[in-house]
Coordinates of C-alpha atoms in Angstrom, one line a residue:
M81 CA 1.4 -47.3 63.9
L82 CA 3.7 -50.2 64.6
L83 CA 2.0 -53.6 65.8
Q84 CA 3.7 -56.9 66.3
N85 CA 2.4 -60.2 67.2
R86 CA 5.0 -63.1 67.0
E87 CA 6.0 -63.2 63.3
L88 CA 3.4 -60.6 62.2
V89 CA 4.1 -56.7 61.8
I90 CA 1.8 -54.1 60.8
R91 CA 3.7 -50.7 60.2
N92 CA 3.0 -47.4 58.5
A93 CA 3.6 -47.4 54.9
A94 CA 6.6 -45.1 54.1
A95 CA 8.1 -43.5 50.8
G96 CA 10.3 -46.7 50.6
D97 CA 7.1 -48.7 50.1
A98 CA 5.8 -46.7 47.2
S99 CA 7.3 -48.8 44.6
R100 CA 5.9 -52.1 46.0
L101 CA 2.4 -50.5 46.5
C102 CA 2.5 -49.2 43.0
N103 CA 3.3 -52.7 41.8
W104 CA 0.5 -54.3 43.8
W105 CA -2.1 -51.5 42.9
N106 CA -1.3 -51.7 39.2
D107 CA -1.8 -55.6 39.3
G108 CA -5.2 -56.4 38.0
S109 CA -5.1 -59.8 39.7
V110 CA -4.7 -58.3 43.0
M111 CA -7.1 -55.3 42.5
A112 CA -9.9 -57.0 40.6
H113 CA -11.9 -57.6 43.7
A114 CA -11.9 -54.0 44.3
G115 CA -13.3 -53.2 40.8
F116 CA -9.9 -52.5 39.1
P117 CA -9.2 -55.6 37.0
E118 CA -6.7 -53.7 35.0
G119 CA -5.1 -52.2 38.2
L120 CA -5.0 -48.7 39.2
G121 CA -2.6 -47.3 36.7
T122 CA -0.8 -45.2 39.1
T123 CA 2.8 -44.1 39.6
V124 CA 5.3 -44.4 42.2
E125 CA 5.5 -40.6 42.6
E126 CA 1.6 -40.4 42.9
V127 CA 1.8 -43.1 45.6
K128 CA 4.6 -41.3 47.4
Q129 CA 2.5 -38.1 47.4
G130 CA -0.5 -39.8 48.8
L131 CA 1.5 -41.2 51.6
L132 CA 2.7 -37.8 52.6
K133 CA -0.9 -37.0 53.4
D134 CA -1.4 -39.9 55.8
S135 CA -1.6 -39.1 59.6
D136 CA -2.7 -41.0 62.7
E137 CA -5.8 -38.6 63.0
A138 CA -6.9 -38.8 59.4
G139 CA -5.9 -42.2 58.4
R140 CA -2.9 -44.3 57.3
R141 CA -1.9 -47.0 54.6
L142 CA -0.2 -49.8 56.3
I143 CA 2.2 -52.5 55.3
M144 CA 1.7 -56.1 56.7
E145 CA 4.6 -58.4 57.0
A146 CA 5.1 -62.0 58.0
D147 CA 8.7 -63.1 59.1
A148 CA 10.0 -59.5 57.9
E149 CA 8.5 -60.1 54.3
P150 CA 5.8 -57.8 53.0
L151 CA 2.6 -59.7 52.2
G152 CA 0.1 -57.0 51.6
E153 CA -1.5 -53.8 52.7
M154 CA -4.1 -52.4 54.8
N155 CA -5.5 -49.0 55.7
Y156 CA -7.8 -47.0 58.1
R157 CA -9.6 -43.8 57.6
N158 CA -11.3 -41.6 60.2
V159 CA -14.8 -40.9 58.8
G160 CA -15.8 -38.8 61.9
N161 CA -17.9 -39.6 64.9
K162 CA -15.3 -42.0 66.3
I163 CA -15.8 -44.3 63.2
A164 CA -12.9 -45.8 61.2
E165 CA -13.3 -47.3 57.8
I166 CA -10.8 -50.1 57.0
G167 CA -9.5 -52.2 54.1
I168 CA -7.1 -55.1 53.8
K169 CA -5.5 -57.1 50.9
I170 CA -3.0 -60.0 51.1
C171 CA -1.4 -59.1 47.9
E172 CA 1.2 -61.9 47.6
P173 CA -0.7 -65.1 46.5
S174 CA 1.7 -67.4 48.3
K175 CA 0.7 -65.7 51.6
Q176 CA -2.9 -66.2 51.2
E177 CA -4.9 -69.0 53.0
K178 CA -2.5 -69.2 55.8
G179 CA -4.7 -67.3 58.4
Y180 CA -2.5 -64.2 58.4
G181 CA -5.5 -62.1 57.3
T182 CA -7.6 -63.0 60.3
R183 CA -4.7 -62.4 62.8
L184 CA -3.6 -59.2 61.1
L185 CA -7.1 -57.8 61.0
A186 CA -7.7 -58.5 64.7
M187 CA -4.4 -56.7 65.4
L188 CA -5.6 -53.6 63.5
V189 CA -9.0 -53.8 65.0
H190 CA -7.7 -54.0 68.5
A191 CA -5.5 -51.0 68.1
L192 CA -8.2 -48.8 66.6
F193 CA -10.4 -49.6 69.5
M194 CA -7.9 -49.6 72.4
D195 CA -5.1 -47.3 71.2
L196 CA -6.9 -44.7 68.9
G197 CA -10.2 -44.6 70.6
Y198 CA -12.6 -45.6 67.8
G199 CA -16.1 -46.7 68.7
K200 CA -17.1 -48.4 65.5
I201 CA -15.2 -49.8 62.6
I202 CA -17.0 -50.1 59.1
L203 CA -15.9 -51.9 55.8
D204 CA -17.3 -53.2 52.8
T205 CA -16.4 -56.0 50.4
N206 CA -17.4 -57.4 47.0
V207 CA -20.4 -59.7 47.6
N208 CA -18.5 -62.5 45.8
N209 CA -15.6 -62.4 48.2
S210 CA -16.8 -65.1 50.5
R211 CA -13.4 -65.8 51.9
A212 CA -13.2 -62.1 53.3
Q213 CA -16.9 -62.2 54.6
H214 CA -16.0 -65.4 56.7
V215 CA -13.1 -63.5 58.2
Y216 CA -15.0 -60.5 59.1
E217 CA -18.0 -62.4 60.6
K218 CA -15.5 -64.6 62.6
L219 CA -14.1 -61.4 64.1
G220 CA -17.6 -60.2 65.1
F221 CA -18.4 -57.8 62.1
H222 CA -22.2 -57.7 61.5
K223 CA -23.5 -57.6 57.9
I224 CA -25.5 -54.3 57.6
R225 CA -26.6 -54.4 53.9
V226 CA -26.1 -55.8 50.4
N227 CA -25.6 -53.1 47.8
K228 CA -26.9 -54.8 44.6
D229 CA -25.4 -53.6 41.3
A230 CA -23.9 -50.7 43.3
W231 CA -21.0 -49.7 40.8
K232 CA -19.5 -50.8 37.6
D233 CA -15.8 -52.2 37.5
Q234 CA -13.2 -51.1 34.8
L235 CA -14.7 -53.5 32.4
G236 CA -18.3 -52.0 32.8
E237 CA -19.5 -55.0 34.7
W238 CA -22.0 -54.5 37.6
Q239 CA -20.7 -55.2 41.0
S240 CA -22.5 -55.6 44.2
S241 CA -20.9 -55.0 47.7
V242 CA -21.6 -56.0 51.4
D243 CA -21.4 -53.3 54.2
Y244 CA -20.2 -54.5 57.5
E245 CA -19.8 -52.7 61.0
L246 CA -18.2 -53.7 64.2
E247 CA -18.5 -52.3 67.8
M248 CA -15.9 -53.0 70.5
K249 CA -18.5 -55.1 72.4
D250 CA -18.8 -57.6 69.5
F251 CA -15.2 -57.9 68.7
V252 CA -13.8 -61.5 68.8
D253 CA -10.0 -61.1 69.1
Y254 CA -8.1 -63.6 67.2
R255 CA -4.6 -62.0 67.7

């Protein structure tokens, strides 16, 4: 996948991105919202091996860039029945709160519906991540359920999540 909209680019993550992805994923401040306040503890080689399994059909990890500078990562995964599950993280703190997330997510959603033929997109987020929930709802995602105390993070603290879904007819395109 290679998507561009003015200064923003979404591209397939490649072996050359493994070190950066490893750094982001091992950073507890980046990964805390996903239940990993101590990071994933992964290696560059493990990340490279995971990237080799990516495909357009099964799903991909993607790098997001603004003005040719990587700012985070996103992914999609084919869960069957024309449904894609997605995730997004703006990993560079200096790039947060600039509106990039909304535009980049709209770019991905548009491509999943129009180019890859998905009929529905699903995602989940931590119940405390109100900033992400605002973006998802702005793009037309509907809150399906709240999963109270659904899992424990690395520190043993219960976390709750919110499930969202989006069909093409409800998509509000902010590209």
